[in-house]
Amino acid sequence: MIGRLRVGTLSVYLLLAAFALAFLVPVAMMLFGSFKPDDQVLVQAARLGSLLPTEFSWFNYRDVFARVPFTRYLFNSAFISACIVAGGLLVNSLAAYAFARLQWPGRDWLLLVVIALMIIPLEAIAVPLFYEVTLLGWRDTYWVQIIPFIANAFSIYLFYSFFLGLPRELEEAARIDGAGPWRIFFRIVAPNAKPVFATVAILSFLTQWGALLWPLMVTHSEAVRPLPLGIAAFYSLPPLQWGDIFAFGVMMVTPVLLIYVLFQRWFVQGVATTGVKG
Amino acid sequence: MASVELRNIGKRFDNGTWAVKDIALTIEDGELVVLVGSSGCGKSTLLRLLAGLENASEGEILIDGKKVNQQTPQQRNVAMVFQNYALYPHMTVRANLEFPLHMSHTAKDQIKARVGEIADMLQLSEIVDRRPGQLSGGQRQRVAMGRALVRDPSVFLLDEPLSNLDASLRAQIRAEIARIQKRLKTTSLYVTHDQVEAMTLGDRVVVLDHGELQQIGTPQELYHHPKNSFVAKFIGSPGMNILPSELIDRGDGRLGVKLGGQQMSLVLERQAYEKLVPYSGQDVYTGIRPEAFACAPTQASVELKANVEAVEFIGHETLAYLSLPGAGQVHADQLSIARLPGQFHKPNADVAVFYIKPDALCFFNQAGRNILIEGTGEQ
């Protein structure tokens, strides 16, 4: 009996390990490959045993900076993502608060519309949106990459469900103490909603950091080009050097990982709960 | 400090049901009035209407003679203690106490002085730098009181402030609330479902049921002269026993009360007799307080025989659960309760004899109204 149980547990762990390996190998290959001289990258990729580089070199990283304006791409991505995250936190949380707590005509209908909007992917509206921003004369700017993504139905929904779980008495107590709706939001509600702010910040940052389709459609100059478009262009920039591409990839992924590690505690809390204990 | 007047206040929800209806109530300056009723009776709604957290569907709310229906809670200068305290979890105790003063743009040195004063009064000085999550239930309760009192409100509202505390702490804080209220003489409205709290705290008590006002009076009035059978059953612990019975006029100020298979013969004062006589030959309800039962006869007491179904010894007294031979109950599953001093043993015989003073009896008509006080204009 115990033997059978052990075999069962063991096989489950083996399966999990196999999956973990399948997911980790590409990441490891990218990381180690970025330190390998170019001629070794593909040769050694054939054997798992030679995943680790025989010699470490920063050559590929230097090469990336020499061949493309990487710092420009990095700044563009950081600036665009930061604007979207900051603007999104403000706009979406306020909208969600209005849905969750304020009384106004048509509220419930509009909430349904917002929830329905979550199922429409960008790809479906990309062309009409492109037409719109062209009319506005916004193409090849930062704003065209920022403004359309600040208001976000999914973020509103996340904030909304969190706010519903907040004890109403807190806001009523603040009302009695003399606070108006703005002050209640910024002094009472927002400080007690940190987990959901962190969750929304991370989710929208991740989405924007990896955005490719829209920048591809609306930008053409390097001055406003973000990282994902940069790496795509880098692929097609001869000569094709895998070590350089890996180095580019590592540098693109690192900021996201850092942010995730920094806010991980709040992120987990935000996903796991929709209320705070008094 | 201020007086409060509610004129025919009603609140109807969107679905058409009335949470409270036609409530008229005056609270004198400095008075502590307790609103009591079972859950869902509209007592919290009434408090919220007065606080300005909800708008009345009809009627007028006056504070110090001024109509405040359209005013914000701050303009009304009301303060409230919530059932779950509603302390701001992200602020220290000090910041919680300062918040209402910041909102009213009080000068910094005044804020400091006032917070210090309140913290001293409520013994919070030791814990002002802690957050609500680090406090015990009693401490949180005191902080909530402090936050309400810090800006010297005209009206102090308390919504079941003791219901989250354990029994021993509850009695202690109840006494503290009474002490502070007497000291500050702030006009107060206190909501509770616990009639013991209502009776011990209130200068006057308001009993609500299904959104309607049942009776307003001092604790003594409610206890001795309940206006209807609801109040009679609600006030007192346990409440009054209400038994279906029949009145029989015997002439000369004497009245027979038929309770199941037996008849009590009462000699009544003229006034009481004249009020009850018109009901002779009719079915009425007789109310007997559990405390009105005695094991030995006293002057003018009448006999009542009952089967003792069970006894509960509580130390200084015993509760005996009785059924009257041949009589039904208002609720079949509810036996009459007698509250007897000391230790009472279940008798060996089937039937025990108890003695009741006639002036401790209440009589209710079919509509549940107290026949003895009806028509006297008393509330």
PDB file of C-alpha atoms in Angstrom, chain A residues 167-180 183 187-189 191-192 194 276-278, chain B residues 48 51-53 73-74 78-80 82 84 86-91 99-100 103 105 140 147 151:
ATOM      1  CA  PRO A 167     -16.381  47.433   4.478  1.00  0.00           C
ATOM      2  CA  ARG A 168     -18.822  50.199   3.620  1.00  0.00           C
ATOM      3  CA  GLU A 169     -18.732  51.488   7.191  1.00  0.00           C
ATOM      4  CA  LEU A 170     -15.213  52.834   6.652  1.00  0.00           C
ATOM      5  CA  GLU A 171     -16.495  55.203   4.015  1.00  0.00           C
ATOM      6  CA  GLU A 172     -19.594  56.062   6.024  1.00  0.00           C
ATOM      7  CA  ALA A 173     -17.437  56.837   9.047  1.00  0.00           C
ATOM      8  CA  ALA A 174     -15.360  59.157   6.868  1.00  0.00           C
ATOM      9  CA  ARG A 175     -18.515  60.811   5.559  1.00  0.00           C
ATOM     10  CA  ILE A 176     -19.676  61.463   9.087  1.00  0.00           C
ATOM     11  CA  ASP A 177     -16.212  62.781   9.948  1.00  0.00           C
ATOM     12  CA  GLY A 178     -16.735  65.301   7.169  1.00  0.00           C
ATOM     13  CA  ALA A 179     -14.853  63.881   4.179  1.00  0.00           C
ATOM     14  CA  GLY A 180     -16.212  64.329   0.646  1.00  0.00           C
ATOM     15  CA  ARG A 183     -11.083  62.630   0.056  1.00  0.00           C
ATOM     16  CA  ARG A 187      -7.478  58.966   2.118  1.00  0.00           C
ATOM     17  CA  ILE A 188      -9.585  55.943   3.042  1.00  0.00           C
ATOM     18  CA  VAL A 189     -10.335  53.662   0.094  1.00  0.00           C
ATOM     19  CA  PRO A 191      -4.759  53.154   1.161  1.00  0.00           C
ATOM     20  CA  ASN A 192      -6.845  50.088   2.018  1.00  0.00           C
ATOM     21  CA  LYS A 194      -2.996  48.497  -2.001  1.00  0.00           C
ATOM     22  CA  VAL A 276      -9.509  43.458   3.911  1.00  0.00           C
ATOM     23  CA  LYS A 277      -9.976  42.470   7.501  1.00  0.00           C
ATOM     24  CA  GLY A 278     -10.970  45.234   9.880  1.00  0.00           C
TER      25      GLY A 278
ATOM     26  CA  ARG B  48     -28.746  56.338   9.613  1.00  0.00           C
ATOM     27  CA  ALA B  51     -26.919  60.656  10.765  1.00  0.00           C
ATOM     28  CA  GLY B  52     -27.548  61.772   7.194  1.00  0.00           C
ATOM     29  CA  LEU B  53     -26.248  58.535   5.656  1.00  0.00           C
ATOM     30  CA  PRO B  73     -23.559  64.518   8.301  1.00  0.00           C
ATOM     31  CA  GLN B  74     -20.844  67.084   8.960  1.00  0.00           C
ATOM     32  CA  VAL B  78     -23.478  64.304  14.332  1.00  0.00           C
ATOM     33  CA  ALA B  79     -20.943  61.650  15.285  1.00  0.00           C
ATOM     34  CA  MET B  80     -21.438  57.927  15.118  1.00  0.00           C
ATOM     35  CA  PHE B  82     -20.411  51.833  14.249  1.00  0.00           C
ATOM     36  CA  ASN B  84     -17.778  47.069  13.815  1.00  0.00           C
ATOM     37  CA  ALA B  86     -15.070  51.241  11.333  1.00  0.00           C
ATOM     38  CA  LEU B  87     -11.665  52.439  12.475  1.00  0.00           C
ATOM     39  CA  TYR B  88      -9.388  53.352   9.586  1.00  0.00           C
ATOM     40  CA  PRO B  89      -7.086  50.315   9.521  1.00  0.00           C
ATOM     41  CA  HIS B  90      -4.197  52.102   7.804  1.00  0.00           C
ATOM     42  CA  MET B  91      -3.989  54.890  10.381  1.00  0.00           C
ATOM     43  CA  PHE B  99      -9.100  62.694  11.149  1.00  0.00           C
ATOM     44  CA  PRO B 100     -12.460  64.383  11.969  1.00  0.00           C
ATOM     45  CA  MET B 103     -11.711  67.467   8.028  1.00  0.00           C
ATOM     46  CA  HIS B 105      -9.904  72.410   9.349  1.00  0.00           C
ATOM     47  CA  ARG B 140     -11.034  49.465  19.519  1.00  0.00           C
ATOM     48  CA  ARG B 147     -13.146  59.459  17.289  1.00  0.00           C
ATOM     49  CA  ARG B 151     -15.039  67.109  17.690  1.00  0.00           C
TER      50      ARG B 151
END
